Amino acid sequence: MATQFHYDGQIRRFLLQFTRMFSHYQVEYGKDDTGLPTYLTVPVRYGDASRQAQHIIQQNSQSSILNVPSMAFHISGLSYARDRVQDPQFVGKVQVRQREYNTNTETYESTQGNAFTVERAMPVPYDLNISLDIWTSNTQQKLQLMEQILPLFNPSLEIQSTDNYLDWTSLSVVELNNTNWSSRSVPIGTDEPIDVATLEFTIPIWLSLPARVTKMGVIHKIVSSVFDDDDIDNFDPLNSDDILLGTRAQITPHGYQLLLIGNQLQILEANAPENVKNTSFSPVTAQVSNVSWKAVAEQYGELESGISQMRLLNDVTGKEIVGTIAYHPTDDNILLFTVDIDTIPANTLTPVDAVVNPLRSGPGILTGTVAFPSASTGQRYLLTQGTGDINNPANDVATAWKGTDGSQLIANTNDIIEYNGSHWTVVLDASTTTSAEYITNLTTSLQYKWTGTQWVRSVEGVYAGGDWSLVL
Amino acid sequence: MPRLSLYRQDKTSDYRFLDRTIAEMYTVGGIDIFIHKYLGPTATGDSTIDPSAENFDATQPGSATTDPTFIEDLLLLENRDRSYDPDVYQMRGVYNIQDIDFDLSQFGLFLQQDTLFVTFHYNTMINTFGRKLMSGDVIEVPNLKDYHPLDQSIQTPLPKLYTIQDASYASEGFSQTWQPHLWRVKATPLVGSQEYKGVLDVYANPADADANLCGSVDGTTITADSTLCKAESYSAGTINDLLSTHNKNTEINTAIVAQAVAELPTSGYDVSKFYIEPVGKDNVPDNPAGIKADNTSYTVDMNHVTVDTSVVSPEANGWLAGYLTGNNLPPNGLPMTPGTVFPPNALVGDYVLRLDYFPNRLFRFNGDRWIKVEDNVRTNLTPGASDNKTQRNKFITNNTTLTTKDRGAIPTLQGLSDLLRPSADN
């Protein structure tokens, strides 16, 4: 069974500060040898001592004597403050970042340490009533103490139970409600007891449940529900692929984009260059960026190398690609990405040897100093342009792609062709393929996905704001 | 022949016979009671008794000598500063021993029923004491002395002290002659207060367990001036140290305040352990570690990096700004330069603490101007503490003086009734 106990000494801490508030007051206490007044500091303590503790204080002896002036206080009441009730279900959430703590020097460094999310349940309002008894042996003492204490309560003094910035219940006031001048009957009767004046205070306090502290987690993708009333008639929350209440907006702070190249993740500003679009077959190269990963990550917490995760949402596949990350040893703009291969989509098609434009080159053709490989059985290419004419197959416009048997290649853009030993054949007709297909280009090692209309990079490339998440 | 009557208007032989017999009975059957004689309010200086003196108060006229008939405060009718005879008087008295009960009050255990009614032989009292016992005299009852206090390091037995509240003839002390022979006092436990300072501030003598006070050893009176009773000779402290709970209560109070200070060293909130994200131009988060020469991610075409770019410092307290959070510590524990002027050749992001501002003010240089970050508004809350900068403390803990042209140094803390009133030179 889980531990149910929790105690934070909330009232006790107010009692401590209340004692402090009334400490160090002095009264004149006779005169010294030169005739100048001497002063006595009046002790303050809790009045409701246990019998045993009091016997110990008094040496377990009836010879012990009481001392005055003294001040003692006790809790005279604790009542629920209905007039200060606020939303009982409210949970205040705050994100905090701490400076890194050096356990060797036991000091805080200038760098960011842990980052937390702190949830605080709505505290419960109470009025804490405290009676302060001022014990004096003569009226002059009482006048001296009263004159020092009473002007401070006009009508209240601030009190604080802790200096913890996150404790929203720590600040309150001590308000003087009533003054009882004397416990004695006037005129004095048969006895001369110690005179007790009583000041009655009220401290409006808040009693709180423990806070809930969690590590500041997934960031960078703020999902907000947006109620789209224009489409209210067609609103189907149960069957909607989105969350209830309609469309959803994904927002990334500062609009940063992310570029995955190989095992490196580069962070880019929102206005990333056009040449890194995912629809390009060309490998992307690192971009110029002013953004530092360390600066971004530390907004939310501490990046643990090899533990913190990057989750990339492929907006085409709708699946997340997950991997662990670590800072690049020399480049603040790069994170090293170790992908979980189970999250990478598997090829559904046999890899192609290259992505080619059949209008610019072909088997056996020398382009500059680079010779296109001669046709051999099993060669596969993904075409960026169509070739041949189905209406005029005899037209000899693409002799490089003609088979040894004289067969003409007739293919369209995005088709995949394969050489069968005598001629080229279309093994994937893009115009008729609507299912998602994955294939790898062996020349660049890039994997592409057929979306039904175009080939796009399946993993590498640019991830726009909202499509990537950093899990610290 | 005169009428048969035991009553005599004068104190005759019958009276004297009975009185001697009663005195003998007290000697034989009574107990020694040690008495601290009240002498009167403590004698004050001449200025308090001279009506023309500046500080003369007609309701508190003062007295040049100690006089038990004198009342110190004629308005409140009380004697607060009392003098006691350093000699301790010894008389035989009789009282009824009774069981007592403890009443746990807020500040200790009152001894219920611990009121003694002690009778003394009247004439012996007058002969020994010089006057009747009166309210304010302090008596010690030796058979109630406590030789075994809980703290075994206390070497001195704890005397049991009472103070006389009322005194009158004892009803049982009237003889057949209708003349009184006994004086009855009502005594309650002594309270450690200003009034009895003259008794309690006497040092105890631990050397002799039977020497209960600096007064009587084997019937010999030893005054406080005696070398046997020199305060410096003993480490046991004063009677007050032994008996009173003041020191213990003060220790308790000190411990509580120490814990209160530990939990709340200064007012407001401690934000020094939190981290503030440094933000550069265009609100782009900056690398707090700054830019190093071997960093390859920065190129010459970046417009927000300059040759001066070093450690990036937050421009303000960010999410930590709030009520009573200013403590003049730069965000993230970054270094700052305290001083009374802004330093020349400052770099962007440098902090300066201006000590000539009250409260001290922290500035940050943004390249063009020094921008206020915060004021040091947090302060120690302990009353009287030297670093207590509260408004209350400014008015109360004020021991400074002000130099004037004609009246020398005058205190800056003055009561409204005496405000700026010139004082006499003598």
mmCIF file of N, CA, C and O in Angstrom, chain B residues 337-365:
data_model
loop_
_atom_site.group_PDB
_atom_site.id
_atom_site.type_symbol
_atom_site.label_atom_id
_atom_site.label_comp_id
_atom_site.label_asym_id
_atom_site.label_seq_id
_atom_site.Cartn_x
_atom_site.Cartn_y
_atom_site.Cartn_z
ATOM 1 N N THR B 337 29.598 43.590 -10.935
ATOM 2 C CA THR B 337 30.587 44.483 -10.348
ATOM 3 C C THR B 337 29.886 45.468 -9.425
ATOM 4 O O THR B 337 29.084 46.273 -9.895
ATOM 5 N N PRO B 338 30.152 45.403 -8.138
ATOM 6 C CA PRO B 338 29.563 46.399 -7.251
ATOM 7 C C PRO B 338 30.365 47.697 -7.313
ATOM 8 O O PRO B 338 31.584 47.671 -7.494
ATOM 9 N N GLY B 339 29.707 48.789 -7.160
ATOM 10 C CA GLY B 339 30.412 50.056 -7.192
ATOM 11 C C GLY B 339 29.458 51.217 -7.112
ATOM 12 O O GLY B 339 28.236 51.044 -7.019
ATOM 13 N N THR B 340 30.021 52.385 -7.139
ATOM 14 C CA THR B 340 29.213 53.592 -7.058
ATOM 15 C C THR B 340 29.163 54.336 -8.392
ATOM 16 O O THR B 340 28.543 55.379 -8.487
ATOM 17 N N VAL B 341 29.850 53.807 -9.391
ATOM 18 C CA VAL B 341 29.794 54.402 -10.728
ATOM 19 C C VAL B 341 29.651 53.269 -11.740
ATOM 20 O O VAL B 341 29.959 52.110 -11.451
ATOM 21 N N PHE B 342 29.196 53.626 -12.915
ATOM 22 C CA PHE B 342 29.158 52.650 -13.988
ATOM 23 C C PHE B 342 30.555 52.527 -14.591
ATOM 24 O O PHE B 342 31.189 53.549 -14.892
ATOM 25 N N PRO B 343 31.020 51.333 -14.784
ATOM 26 C CA PRO B 343 32.392 51.179 -15.284
ATOM 27 C C PRO B 343 32.480 51.557 -16.752
ATOM 28 O O PRO B 343 31.538 51.321 -17.517
ATOM 29 N N PRO B 344 33.600 52.113 -17.166
ATOM 30 C CA PRO B 344 33.785 52.397 -18.599
ATOM 31 C C PRO B 344 34.085 51.095 -19.345
ATOM 32 O O PRO B 344 34.442 50.085 -18.747
ATOM 33 N N ASN B 345 33.914 51.128 -20.609
ATOM 34 C CA ASN B 345 34.251 49.994 -21.481
ATOM 35 C C ASN B 345 33.476 48.732 -21.103
ATOM 36 O O ASN B 345 34.003 47.619 -21.167
ATOM 37 N N ALA B 346 32.266 48.920 -20.661
ATOM 38 C CA ALA B 346 31.460 47.746 -20.305
ATOM 39 C C ALA B 346 31.032 47.012 -21.560
ATOM 40 O O ALA B 346 30.882 47.602 -22.632
ATOM 41 N N LEU B 347 30.879 45.714 -21.437
ATOM 42 C CA LEU B 347 30.415 44.888 -22.537
ATOM 43 C C LEU B 347 28.917 44.658 -22.410
ATOM 44 O O LEU B 347 28.351 44.763 -21.319
ATOM 45 N N VAL B 348 28.337 44.317 -23.509
ATOM 46 C CA VAL B 348 26.912 43.997 -23.491
ATOM 47 C C VAL B 348 26.677 42.825 -22.546
ATOM 48 O O VAL B 348 27.353 41.798 -22.621
ATOM 49 N N GLY B 349 25.736 42.992 -21.666
ATOM 50 C CA GLY B 349 25.406 41.917 -20.738
ATOM 51 C C GLY B 349 26.077 42.034 -19.395
ATOM 52 O O GLY B 349 25.792 41.236 -18.497
ATOM 53 N N ASP B 350 26.951 43.014 -19.218
ATOM 54 C CA ASP B 350 27.609 43.182 -17.921
ATOM 55 C C ASP B 350 26.606 43.697 -16.888
ATOM 56 O O ASP B 350 25.720 44.498 -17.199
ATOM 57 N N TYR B 351 26.782 43.221 -15.681
ATOM 58 C CA TYR B 351 25.943 43.684 -14.580
ATOM 59 C C TYR B 351 26.758 44.575 -13.648
ATOM 60 O O TYR B 351 27.951 44.315 -13.403
ATOM 61 N N VAL B 352 26.096 45.568 -13.111
ATOM 62 C CA VAL B 352 26.711 46.446 -12.116
ATOM 63 C C VAL B 352 25.722 46.658 -10.988
ATOM 64 O O VAL B 352 24.531 46.892 -11.227
ATOM 65 N N LEU B 353 26.221 46.528 -9.778
ATOM 66 C CA LEU B 353 25.392 46.790 -8.601
ATOM 67 C C LEU B 353 25.771 48.147 -8.055
ATOM 68 O O LEU B 353 26.894 48.342 -7.583
ATOM 69 N N ARG B 354 24.859 49.093 -8.137
ATOM 70 C CA ARG B 354 25.143 50.433 -7.636
ATOM 71 C C ARG B 354 24.833 50.491 -6.152
ATOM 72 O O ARG B 354 23.689 50.382 -5.717
ATOM 73 N N LEU B 355 25.906 50.647 -5.389
ATOM 74 C CA LEU B 355 25.780 50.652 -3.932
ATOM 75 C C LEU B 355 25.329 52.003 -3.399
ATOM 76 O O LEU B 355 24.994 52.125 -2.228
ATOM 77 N N ASP B 356 25.362 53.029 -4.262
ATOM 78 C CA ASP B 356 24.955 54.344 -3.800
ATOM 79 C C ASP B 356 23.459 54.557 -3.966
ATOM 80 O O ASP B 356 22.950 55.627 -3.662
ATOM 81 N N TYR B 357 22.775 53.566 -4.435
ATOM 82 C CA TYR B 357 21.318 53.618 -4.479
ATOM 83 C C TYR B 357 20.787 52.961 -3.224
ATOM 84 O O TYR B 357 21.354 51.980 -2.730
ATOM 85 N N PHE B 358 19.709 53.470 -2.697
ATOM 86 C CA PHE B 358 19.071 52.813 -1.565
ATOM 87 C C PHE B 358 17.600 52.583 -1.883
ATOM 88 O O PHE B 358 16.860 53.518 -2.088
ATOM 89 N N PRO B 359 17.155 51.340 -1.964
ATOM 90 C CA PRO B 359 18.002 50.146 -1.839
ATOM 91 C C PRO B 359 18.936 49.994 -3.025
ATOM 92 O O PRO B 359 18.716 50.599 -4.078
ATOM 93 N N ASN B 360 19.976 49.192 -2.849
ATOM 94 C CA ASN B 360 20.956 48.974 -3.899
ATOM 95 C C ASN B 360 20.246 48.492 -5.167
ATOM 96 O O ASN B 360 19.273 47.752 -5.104
ATOM 97 N N ARG B 361 20.781 48.949 -6.295
ATOM 98 C CA ARG B 361 20.092 48.654 -7.564
ATOM 99 C C ARG B 361 21.039 47.935 -8.525
ATOM 100 O O ARG B 361 22.202 48.322 -8.664
ATOM 101 N N LEU B 362 20.518 46.920 -9.168
ATOM 102 C CA LEU B 362 21.293 46.136 -10.136
ATOM 103 C C LEU B 362 20.945 46.608 -11.549
ATOM 104 O O LEU B 362 19.766 46.712 -11.895
ATOM 105 N N PHE B 363 21.992 46.888 -12.322
ATOM 106 C CA PHE B 363 21.817 47.325 -13.711
ATOM 107 C C PHE B 363 22.469 46.321 -14.652
ATOM 108 O O PHE B 363 23.403 45.612 -14.284
ATOM 109 N N ARG B 364 21.987 46.326 -15.891
ATOM 110 C CA ARG B 364 22.614 45.532 -16.963
ATOM 111 C C ARG B 364 22.853 46.437 -18.160
ATOM 112 O O ARG B 364 21.995 47.239 -18.521
ATOM 113 N N PHE B 365 24.024 46.269 -18.742
ATOM 114 C CA PHE B 365 24.378 47.092 -19.895
ATOM 115 C C PHE B 365 23.903 46.411 -21.172
ATOM 116 O O PHE B 365 24.209 45.235 -21.405
#
